[in-house]
């Protein structure tokens, strides 16, 4: 009887937690142990079928709690993505306005304000790429968020090109003047040795000066 009483307490607590996760107010129903004479009687007439049923029901409640928590987390992540993307959209607007005021004729030398703006756009692109990878790996169903990220990446690329910045995402042979190897991958044949396998992060060059080398994954001879 005591064993069943403990299980009923667990089931009640789990069901209360589940209702709260689902946004449904729940009042805990008091579960009191039976009087001693009745407990003695139930030891003689133990209903294992009822106990097994309560145990299975409690296991299902625990599983439902885990599912509800995961769904709540996914919903929170989706909302957080939207907040981040909206904030970045506002930052993009500010950068567009700054570019209009800071961008002189191409032959005029760069001032500190324009270079700072370029670095801000590059940092924003890095954050967008991280966000894109997160959505692809952990929230592939968030199609709207993925489209917003792609749109913002295209917009930042246009802003950089308008400012005279070259975005480097080259393929082919590794060039230490333009590229930095952050990871290696075994070459499958001799022709791949020393070739760029994949771009990890784009590089940026402004008027012949490399602001940041293109970070690449490099094929090397095994």
PDB file of C-alpha atoms in Angstrom:
ATOM      1  CA  UNK A   1       0.000   0.000   0.000  1.00  0.00           C
ATOM      2  CA  UNK A   2       2.834   2.391   0.901  1.00  0.00           C
ATOM      3  CA  UNK A   3       4.457   1.679  -2.458  1.00  0.00           C
ATOM      4  CA  UNK A   4       1.251   2.587  -4.283  1.00  0.00           C
ATOM      5  CA  UNK A   5       0.790   5.698  -2.163  1.00  0.00           C
ATOM      6  CA  UNK A   6       4.258   6.991  -3.118  1.00  0.00           C
ATOM      7  CA  UNK A   7       3.552   6.302  -6.791  1.00  0.00           C
ATOM      8  CA  UNK A   8       0.253   8.192  -6.614  1.00  0.00           C
ATOM      9  CA  UNK A   9       2.092  11.182  -5.095  1.00  0.00           C
ATOM     10  CA  UNK A  10       4.638  11.107  -7.937  1.00  0.00           C
ATOM     11  CA  UNK A  11       1.906  10.857 -10.551  1.00  0.00           C
ATOM     12  CA  UNK A  12       0.017  13.782  -9.040  1.00  0.00           C
ATOM     13  CA  UNK A  13       3.163  15.955  -8.989  1.00  0.00           C
ATOM     14  CA  UNK A  14       4.079  15.054 -12.575  1.00  0.00           C
ATOM     15  CA  UNK A  15       0.578  15.757 -13.869  1.00  0.00           C
ATOM     16  CA  UNK A  16       0.579  19.132 -12.078  1.00  0.00           C
ATOM     17  CA  UNK A  17       3.908  20.036 -13.717  1.00  0.00           C
ATOM     18  CA  UNK A  18       2.597  18.938 -17.111  1.00  0.00           C
ATOM     19  CA  UNK A  19      -0.537  21.078 -16.785  1.00  0.00           C
ATOM     20  CA  UNK A  20       1.582  24.103 -15.842  1.00  0.00           C
ATOM     21  CA  UNK A  21       3.869  23.600 -18.854  1.00  0.00           C
ATOM     22  CA  UNK A  22       0.772  23.503 -21.062  1.00  0.00           C
ATOM     23  CA  UNK A  23      -0.485  26.753 -19.534  1.00  0.00           C
ATOM     24  CA  UNK A  24      -3.393  25.134 -17.696  1.00  0.00           C
ATOM     25  CA  UNK A  25      -3.819  26.072 -14.022  1.00  0.00           C
ATOM     26  CA  UNK A  26      -3.975  23.009 -11.812  1.00  0.00           C
ATOM     27  CA  UNK A  27      -4.703  22.537  -8.147  1.00  0.00           C
ATOM     28  CA  UNK A  28      -2.965  19.682  -6.465  1.00  0.00           C
ATOM     29  CA  UNK A  29      -5.389  17.087  -5.208  1.00  0.00           C
ATOM     30  CA  UNK A  30      -4.388  15.925  -1.728  1.00  0.00           C
ATOM     31  CA  UNK A  31      -3.298  12.300  -1.616  1.00  0.00           C
ATOM     32  CA  UNK A  32      -3.547  10.852   1.843  1.00  0.00           C
ATOM     33  CA  UNK A  33      -2.505   7.382   2.933  1.00  0.00           C
ATOM     34  CA  UNK A  34      -5.332   5.067   3.877  1.00  0.00           C
ATOM     35  CA  UNK A  35      -6.013   4.325   7.541  1.00  0.00           C
ATOM     36  CA  UNK A  36      -3.929   1.566   9.084  1.00  0.00           C
ATOM     37  CA  UNK A  37      -6.702  -1.112   9.076  1.00  0.00           C
ATOM     38  CA  UNK A  38      -7.335  -0.513   5.369  1.00  0.00           C
ATOM     39  CA  UNK A  39      -3.619  -0.640   4.604  1.00  0.00           C
ATOM     40  CA  UNK A  40      -3.442  -4.028   6.357  1.00  0.00           C
ATOM     41  CA  UNK A  41      -6.395  -5.253   4.320  1.00  0.00           C
ATOM     42  CA  UNK A  42      -4.846  -4.083   1.044  1.00  0.00           C
ATOM     43  CA  UNK A  43      -1.645  -5.982   1.804  1.00  0.00           C
ATOM     44  CA  UNK A  44      -3.814  -9.088   1.639  1.00  0.00           C
ATOM     45  CA  UNK A  45      -5.626  -7.989  -1.539  1.00  0.00           C
ATOM     46  CA  UNK A  46      -2.837  -6.263  -3.396  1.00  0.00           C
ATOM     47  CA  UNK A  47      -3.902  -5.251  -6.895  1.00  0.00           C
ATOM     48  CA  UNK A  48      -0.701  -5.489  -8.954  1.00  0.00           C
ATOM     49  CA  UNK A  49      -2.642  -4.624 -12.104  1.00  0.00           C
ATOM     50  CA  UNK A  50      -3.616  -1.230 -10.684  1.00  0.00           C
ATOM     51  CA  UNK A  51      -0.071  -0.602  -9.496  1.00  0.00           C
ATOM     52  CA  UNK A  52       1.370  -1.437 -12.918  1.00  0.00           C
ATOM     53  CA  UNK A  53      -1.195   0.840 -14.562  1.00  0.00           C
ATOM     54  CA  UNK A  54      -0.268   3.755 -12.298  1.00  0.00           C
ATOM     55  CA  UNK A  55       3.413   3.131 -12.937  1.00  0.00           C
ATOM     56  CA  UNK A  56       2.916   3.182 -16.717  1.00  0.00           C
ATOM     57  CA  UNK A  57       0.762   6.306 -16.474  1.00  0.00           C
ATOM     58  CA  UNK A  58       3.463   8.054 -14.456  1.00  0.00           C
ATOM     59  CA  UNK A  59       6.107   7.105 -17.042  1.00  0.00           C
ATOM     60  CA  UNK A  60       3.931   8.580 -19.806  1.00  0.00           C
ATOM     61  CA  UNK A  61       3.478  11.774 -17.770  1.00  0.00           C
ATOM     62  CA  UNK A  62       7.275  12.103 -17.395  1.00  0.00           C
ATOM     63  CA  UNK A  63       7.722  11.666 -21.156  1.00  0.00           C
ATOM     64  CA  UNK A  64       5.014  14.248 -21.851  1.00  0.00           C
ATOM     65  CA  UNK A  65       6.767  16.723 -19.527  1.00  0.00           C
ATOM     66  CA  UNK A  66      10.022  16.317 -21.473  1.00  0.00           C
ATOM     67  CA  UNK A  67       8.217  16.822 -24.793  1.00  0.00           C
ATOM     68  CA  UNK A  68       6.457  19.937 -23.480  1.00  0.00           C
ATOM     69  CA  UNK A  69       9.758  21.393 -22.244  1.00  0.00           C
ATOM     70  CA  UNK A  70      11.394  20.811 -25.649  1.00  0.00           C
ATOM     71  CA  UNK A  71       8.465  22.450 -27.442  1.00  0.00           C
ATOM     72  CA  UNK A  72       8.568  25.411 -25.078  1.00  0.00           C
ATOM     73  CA  UNK A  73      12.316  25.748 -25.731  1.00  0.00           C
ATOM     74  CA  UNK A  74      11.786  25.612 -29.494  1.00  0.00           C
ATOM     75  CA  UNK A  75       9.107  28.305 -29.202  1.00  0.00           C
ATOM     76  CA  UNK A  76      11.425  30.472 -27.100  1.00  0.00           C
ATOM     77  CA  UNK A  77      14.276  30.005 -29.596  1.00  0.00           C
ATOM     78  CA  UNK A  78      11.985  30.999 -32.462  1.00  0.00           C
ATOM     79  CA  UNK A  79      10.939  34.157 -30.608  1.00  0.00           C
ATOM     80  CA  UNK A  80      14.553  34.922 -29.748  1.00  0.00           C
ATOM     81  CA  UNK A  81      15.534  34.507 -33.411  1.00  0.00           C
ATOM     82  CA  UNK A  82      12.854  36.975 -34.427  1.00  0.00           C
ATOM     83  CA  UNK A  83      14.018  39.511 -31.825  1.00  0.00           C
ATOM     84  CA  UNK A  84      17.645  39.204 -32.939  1.00  0.00           C
ATOM     85  CA  UNK A  85      16.782  39.504 -36.619  1.00  0.00           C
ATOM     86  CA  UNK A  86      14.583  42.543 -36.000  1.00  0.00           C
ATOM     87  CA  UNK A  87      17.380  44.225 -34.049  1.00  0.00           C
ATOM     88  CA  UNK A  88      19.870  43.457 -36.822  1.00  0.00           C
ATOM     89  CA  UNK A  89      17.436  44.887 -39.366  1.00  0.00           C
ATOM     90  CA  UNK A  90      17.481  48.154 -37.411  1.00  0.00           C
ATOM     91  CA  UNK A  91      21.297  48.068 -37.283  1.00  0.00           C
ATOM     92  CA  UNK A  92      21.389  47.529 -41.042  1.00  0.00           C
ATOM     93  CA  UNK A  93      19.261  50.614 -41.558  1.00  0.00           C
ATOM     94  CA  UNK A  94      21.625  52.657 -39.403  1.00  0.00           C
ATOM     95  CA  UNK A  95      24.644  51.340 -41.321  1.00  0.00           C
ATOM     96  CA  UNK A  96      23.010  52.233 -44.639  1.00  0.00           C
ATOM     97  CA  UNK A  97      22.492  55.769 -43.378  1.00  0.00           C
ATOM     98  CA  UNK A  98      26.093  55.978 -42.138  1.00  0.00           C
ATOM     99  CA  UNK A  99      27.379  54.754 -45.489  1.00  0.00           C
ATOM    100  CA  UNK A 100      25.513  57.510 -47.300  1.00  0.00           C
ATOM    101  CA  UNK A 101      27.135  60.149 -45.111  1.00  0.00           C
ATOM    102  CA  UNK A 102      30.633  58.642 -44.934  1.00  0.00           C
ATOM    103  CA  UNK A 103      31.195  57.316 -48.465  1.00  0.00           C
ATOM    104  CA  UNK A 104      33.261  59.836 -50.450  1.00  0.00           C
ATOM    105  CA  UNK A 105      34.431  59.566 -54.021  1.00  0.00           C
ATOM    106  CA  UNK A 106      36.481  56.401 -54.663  1.00  0.00           C
ATOM    107  CA  UNK A 107      39.783  58.259 -54.956  1.00  0.00           C
ATOM    108  CA  UNK A 108      39.482  59.906 -51.543  1.00  0.00           C
ATOM    109  CA  UNK A 109      41.415  58.148 -48.780  1.00  0.00           C
ATOM    110  CA  UNK A 110      39.491  56.226 -46.129  1.00  0.00           C
ATOM    111  CA  UNK A 111      38.839  57.981 -42.846  1.00  0.00           C
ATOM    112  CA  UNK A 112      38.506  56.301 -39.469  1.00  0.00           C
ATOM    113  CA  UNK A 113      34.726  56.595 -39.471  1.00  0.00           C
ATOM    114  CA  UNK A 114      34.289  54.708 -42.728  1.00  0.00           C
ATOM    115  CA  UNK A 115      36.711  51.961 -41.696  1.00  0.00           C
ATOM    116  CA  UNK A 116      34.884  51.557 -38.376  1.00  0.00           C
ATOM    117  CA  UNK A 117      31.598  51.238 -40.252  1.00  0.00           C
ATOM    118  CA  UNK A 118      33.094  48.569 -42.515  1.00  0.00           C
ATOM    119  CA  UNK A 119      34.309  46.602 -39.484  1.00  0.00           C
ATOM    120  CA  UNK A 120      30.816  46.847 -37.972  1.00  0.00           C
ATOM    121  CA  UNK A 121      29.277  45.375 -41.126  1.00  0.00           C
ATOM    122  CA  UNK A 122      31.835  42.555 -41.166  1.00  0.00           C
ATOM    123  CA  UNK A 123      31.039  41.756 -37.517  1.00  0.00           C
ATOM    124  CA  UNK A 124      27.337  41.735 -38.356  1.00  0.00           C
ATOM    125  CA  UNK A 125      27.949  39.303 -41.216  1.00  0.00           C
ATOM    126  CA  UNK A 126      29.842  37.000 -38.848  1.00  0.00           C
ATOM    127  CA  UNK A 127      26.887  37.008 -36.446  1.00  0.00           C
ATOM    128  CA  UNK A 128      24.444  36.366 -39.287  1.00  0.00           C
ATOM    129  CA  UNK A 129      26.479  33.381 -40.483  1.00  0.00           C
ATOM    130  CA  UNK A 130      26.496  31.927 -36.980  1.00  0.00           C
ATOM    131  CA  UNK A 131      22.737  32.445 -36.812  1.00  0.00           C
ATOM    132  CA  UNK A 132      22.302  30.782 -40.219  1.00  0.00           C
ATOM    133  CA  UNK A 133      24.314  27.740 -39.126  1.00  0.00           C
ATOM    134  CA  UNK A 134      22.321  27.507 -35.872  1.00  0.00           C
ATOM    135  CA  UNK A 135      19.012  27.582 -37.736  1.00  0.00           C
ATOM    136  CA  UNK A 136      20.210  24.973 -40.244  1.00  0.00           C
ATOM    137  CA  UNK A 137      21.416  22.605 -37.516  1.00  0.00           C
ATOM    138  CA  UNK A 138      18.870  23.109 -34.738  1.00  0.00           C
ATOM    139  CA  UNK A 139      15.768  24.761 -36.227  1.00  0.00           C
ATOM    140  CA  UNK A 140      15.496  23.647 -39.860  1.00  0.00           C
ATOM    141  CA  UNK A 141      11.739  24.274 -39.876  1.00  0.00           C
ATOM    142  CA  UNK A 142      12.225  28.001 -39.223  1.00  0.00           C
ATOM    143  CA  UNK A 143      11.960  28.884 -42.918  1.00  0.00           C
ATOM    144  CA  UNK A 144      11.008  32.531 -42.326  1.00  0.00           C
ATOM    145  CA  UNK A 145      13.973  33.150 -40.027  1.00  0.00           C
ATOM    146  CA  UNK A 146      16.322  31.482 -42.521  1.00  0.00           C
ATOM    147  CA  UNK A 147      15.019  33.694 -45.325  1.00  0.00           C
ATOM    148  CA  UNK A 148      15.475  36.798 -43.180  1.00  0.00           C
ATOM    149  CA  UNK A 149      19.081  35.822 -42.425  1.00  0.00           C
ATOM    150  CA  UNK A 150      19.804  35.201 -46.117  1.00  0.00           C
ATOM    151  CA  UNK A 151      18.270  38.552 -46.995  1.00  0.00           C
ATOM    152  CA  UNK A 152      20.371  40.350 -44.397  1.00  0.00           C
ATOM    153  CA  UNK A 153      23.538  38.604 -45.609  1.00  0.00           C
ATOM    154  CA  UNK A 154      22.813  39.813 -49.137  1.00  0.00           C
ATOM    155  CA  UNK A 155      22.125  43.329 -47.851  1.00  0.00           C
ATOM    156  CA  UNK A 156      25.396  43.485 -45.898  1.00  0.00           C
ATOM    157  CA  UNK A 157      27.277  42.199 -48.946  1.00  0.00           C
ATOM    158  CA  UNK A 158      25.793  45.045 -51.011  1.00  0.00           C
ATOM    159  CA  UNK A 159      26.750  47.569 -48.348  1.00  0.00           C
ATOM    160  CA  UNK A 160      30.353  46.343 -48.347  1.00  0.00           C
ATOM    161  CA  UNK A 161      30.573  46.307 -52.132  1.00  0.00           C
ATOM    162  CA  UNK A 162      29.140  49.828 -52.240  1.00  0.00           C
ATOM    163  CA  UNK A 163      31.868  50.908 -49.811  1.00  0.00           C
ATOM    164  CA  UNK A 164      34.505  49.368 -52.077  1.00  0.00           C
ATOM    165  CA  UNK A 165      35.140  46.192 -50.057  1.00  0.00           C
ATOM    166  CA  UNK A 166      35.869  42.914 -51.847  1.00  0.00           C
ATOM    167  CA  UNK A 167      34.407  39.808 -50.193  1.00  0.00           C
ATOM    168  CA  UNK A 168      36.817  36.893 -50.659  1.00  0.00           C
ATOM    169  CA  UNK A 169      35.297  33.430 -50.928  1.00  0.00           C
ATOM    170  CA  UNK A 170      37.782  31.992 -53.369  1.00  0.00           C
ATOM    171  CA  UNK A 171      38.369  28.416 -54.395  1.00  0.00           C
ATOM    172  CA  UNK A 172      41.458  26.861 -55.897  1.00  0.00           C
ATOM    173  CA  UNK A 173      45.018  27.035 -54.619  1.00  0.00           C
ATOM    174  CA  UNK A 174      45.855  28.287 -51.132  1.00  0.00           C
ATOM    175  CA  UNK A 175      47.581  31.684 -51.032  1.00  0.00           C
ATOM    176  CA  UNK A 176      49.066  32.663 -47.668  1.00  0.00           C
ATOM    177  CA  UNK A 177      48.728  36.369 -48.581  1.00  0.00           C
ATOM    178  CA  UNK A 178      44.949  36.060 -48.808  1.00  0.00           C
ATOM    179  CA  UNK A 179      44.029  32.907 -46.913  1.00  0.00           C
ATOM    180  CA  UNK A 180      44.376  31.467 -43.415  1.00  0.00           C
ATOM    181  CA  UNK A 181      43.938  27.733 -42.850  1.00  0.00           C
ATOM    182  CA  UNK A 182      41.808  27.016 -39.768  1.00  0.00           C
ATOM    183  CA  UNK A 183      41.347  23.297 -40.437  1.00  0.00           C
ATOM    184  CA  UNK A 184      42.704  20.608 -42.737  1.00  0.00           C
ATOM    185  CA  UNK A 185      41.117  17.730 -44.587  1.00  0.00           C
ATOM    186  CA  UNK A 186      42.880  14.726 -46.147  1.00  0.00           C
ATOM    187  CA  UNK A 187      43.297  15.066 -49.897  1.00  0.00           C
ATOM    188  CA  UNK A 188      41.651  12.265 -51.865  1.00  0.00           C
ATOM    189  CA  UNK A 189      44.136  12.594 -54.719  1.00  0.00           C
ATOM    190  CA  UNK A 190      47.422  14.448 -55.410  1.00  0.00           C
ATOM    191  CA  UNK A 191      45.624  17.215 -57.328  1.00  0.00           C
ATOM    192  CA  UNK A 192      43.680  18.243 -54.204  1.00  0.00           C
ATOM    193  CA  UNK A 193      46.808  18.780 -52.108  1.00  0.00           C
ATOM    194  CA  UNK A 194      47.113  22.484 -51.238  1.00  0.00           C
ATOM    195  CA  UNK A 195      43.653  23.323 -52.579  1.00  0.00           C
ATOM    196  CA  UNK A 196      40.856  25.045 -50.677  1.00  0.00           C
ATOM    197  CA  UNK A 197      38.240  22.506 -49.629  1.00  0.00           C
ATOM    198  CA  UNK A 198      35.758  24.934 -48.081  1.00  0.00           C
ATOM    199  CA  UNK A 199      35.455  28.503 -46.824  1.00  0.00           C
ATOM    200  CA  UNK A 200      35.032  28.696 -43.065  1.00  0.00           C
ATOM    201  CA  UNK A 201      34.630  32.492 -42.978  1.00  0.00           C
ATOM    202  CA  UNK A 202      34.892  34.939 -45.886  1.00  0.00           C
ATOM    203  CA  UNK A 203      37.829  37.270 -46.143  1.00  0.00           C
ATOM    204  CA  UNK A 204      37.652  40.994 -46.845  1.00  0.00           C
ATOM    205  CA  UNK A 205      39.966  43.235 -48.858  1.00  0.00           C
ATOM    206  CA  UNK A 206      39.665  47.008 -49.119  1.00  0.00           C
ATOM    207  CA  UNK A 207      41.650  48.965 -51.700  1.00  0.00           C
ATOM    208  CA  UNK A 208      44.342  46.311 -51.882  1.00  0.00           C
ATOM    209  CA  UNK A 209      44.630  45.850 -48.117  1.00  0.00           C
ATOM    210  CA  UNK A 210      43.439  42.600 -46.552  1.00  0.00           C
ATOM    211  CA  UNK A 211      41.203  43.512 -43.622  1.00  0.00           C
ATOM    212  CA  UNK A 212      40.795  39.848 -42.762  1.00  0.00           C
ATOM    213  CA  UNK A 213      42.110  36.818 -44.638  1.00  0.00           C
ATOM    214  CA  UNK A 214      39.692  34.253 -45.970  1.00  0.00           C
ATOM    215  CA  UNK A 215      39.555  31.465 -43.376  1.00  0.00           C
ATOM    216  CA  UNK A 216      39.538  28.125 -45.162  1.00  0.00           C
ATOM    217  CA  UNK A 217      39.580  24.385 -44.706  1.00  0.00           C
ATOM    218  CA  UNK A 218      42.573  23.115 -46.637  1.00  0.00           C
ATOM    219  CA  UNK A 219      43.177  19.841 -48.412  1.00  0.00           C
ATOM    220  CA  UNK A 220      46.547  18.338 -47.487  1.00  0.00           C
ATOM    221  CA  UNK A 221      48.290  15.155 -48.497  1.00  0.00           C
ATOM    222  CA  UNK A 222      47.429  12.392 -46.048  1.00  0.00           C
TER     223      UNK A 222
END
